[in-house]
Short mmCIF file of C-alpha atoms in Angstrom, two decimals:
data_model
loop_
_atom_site.label_atom_id
_atom_site.label_comp_id
_atom_site.label_asym_id
_atom_site.label_seq_id
_atom_site.Cartn_x
_atom_site.Cartn_y
_atom_site.Cartn_z
CA MET A 904 0.01 -0.01 0.00
CA VAL A 905 2.83 2.44 0.85
CA VAL A 906 4.51 1.67 -2.37
CA LEU A 907 1.41 2.44 -4.39
CA LEU A 908 1.09 5.59 -2.43
CA VAL A 909 4.75 6.69 -3.12
CA ALA A 910 4.50 5.85 -6.72
CA THR A 911 1.38 7.75 -7.18
CA LEU A 912 3.01 10.76 -5.45
CA GLY A 913 6.03 10.32 -7.73
CA LEU A 914 3.83 10.57 -10.89
CA ILE A 915 1.96 13.58 -9.73
CA VAL A 916 5.22 15.26 -9.07
CA ALA A 917 6.61 14.30 -12.44
CA ALA A 918 3.56 15.56 -14.07
CA ALA A 919 3.48 18.82 -12.29
CA LEU A 920 7.29 19.55 -13.29
CA ALA A 921 6.87 18.39 -16.88
CA PHE A 922 4.02 21.09 -17.43
CA TRP A 923 5.43 23.70 -15.25
CA PRO A 924 6.33 26.67 -17.48
CA ALA A 925 9.81 27.43 -18.09
CA ARG A 926 11.48 30.74 -16.86
CA GLU A 927 11.46 32.15 -20.55
CA ASP A 928 7.72 31.44 -20.81
CA ARG A 929 7.11 33.24 -17.64
CA GLY A 930 8.82 36.28 -18.90
CA GLY A 931 11.69 36.30 -16.46
CA THR A 932 15.28 36.86 -17.29
CA GLY A 933 17.93 34.02 -17.47
CA GLU A 934 21.30 33.81 -15.77
CA SER A 935 22.83 36.15 -18.34
CA GLY A 936 20.55 38.92 -17.38
CA LEU A 937 18.94 39.09 -20.95
CA PRO A 938 15.22 38.29 -21.20
CA GLY A 939 14.38 34.99 -22.92
CA THR A 940 18.07 33.76 -23.11
CA GLY A 941 17.91 30.98 -20.43
CA GLY A 942 21.37 31.77 -19.14
CA HIS A 943 22.87 31.11 -22.56
CA ALA A 944 24.95 33.55 -24.59
CA PRO A 945 23.57 34.56 -27.92
CA PRO A 946 24.70 32.32 -30.75
CA SER A 947 27.86 33.56 -32.82
CA LEU A 948 27.47 35.08 -36.17
CA PRO A 949 29.01 32.41 -38.89
CA THR A 950 32.62 33.16 -40.04
CA SER A 951 32.65 31.58 -43.28
CA LEU A 952 30.44 31.69 -46.49
CA GLU A 953 29.22 28.09 -45.81
CA GLY A 954 28.00 29.01 -42.48
CA VAL A 955 26.23 31.89 -43.65
CA LEU A 956 24.37 29.94 -46.39
CA ALA A 957 23.64 27.00 -43.79
CA GLY A 958 21.99 29.76 -41.53
CA GLN A 959 19.78 31.02 -44.30
CA LEU A 960 19.03 27.27 -45.25
CA VAL A 961 17.72 26.64 -41.79
CA GLY A 962 16.14 29.98 -41.31
CA GLY A 963 14.08 29.38 -44.75
CA GLU A 964 15.63 32.24 -46.55
CA ILE A 965 16.65 30.21 -49.33
CA SER A 966 15.71 26.87 -50.66
CA ARG A 967 17.54 23.36 -50.70
CA SER A 968 18.24 23.87 -54.53
CA GLN A 969 19.71 27.39 -54.04
CA TYR A 970 21.81 26.17 -51.30
CA LEU A 971 23.18 23.44 -53.31
CA ARG A 972 23.90 25.69 -56.28
CA ALA A 973 25.59 28.21 -54.05
CA LEU A 974 27.90 25.42 -52.68
CA GLU A 975 28.72 24.37 -56.25
CA GLN A 976 29.61 27.87 -56.99
CA ILE A 977 31.89 27.98 -54.02
CA ALA A 978 33.56 24.86 -54.88
CA ALA A 979 34.14 25.80 -58.54
CA ARG A 980 35.66 29.19 -57.44
CA ASP A 981 37.79 27.20 -54.86
CA GLU A 982 38.93 24.84 -57.67
CA GLN A 983 40.09 27.84 -59.77
CA ARG A 984 41.87 29.58 -57.04
CA HIS A 985 43.51 26.66 -55.50
CA PRO A 986 43.60 23.64 -58.06
CA LEU A 987 44.59 20.17 -56.63
CA ASP A 988 47.79 19.12 -58.28
CA VAL A 989 48.33 15.51 -57.70
CA PRO A 990 52.06 14.32 -58.02
CA TRP A 991 52.96 11.97 -60.79
CA ASP A 992 54.23 9.27 -58.29
CA ALA A 993 51.17 9.28 -56.11
CA ARG A 994 48.77 8.09 -58.76
CA PRO A 995 47.87 4.39 -58.54
#
């Protein structure tokens, strides 16, 4: 009987914690002092063109085909600037 009571109370506490609003949902500030950050620092900005494109893809600013086309153009430009020159003795 005691086990059933403890299990029931545990389930009630678990359900209450699962549906308890988070600090950001209540409008409070996180540990960083900024509202809605939840104590985490804001994400850093991407430092490469690929990072910018990935951010635009995830944000819905560009489509998958536009993303792939842009990556192809980056790869082609990189191949022109820095061609891969395989030494003659390294070929199989």
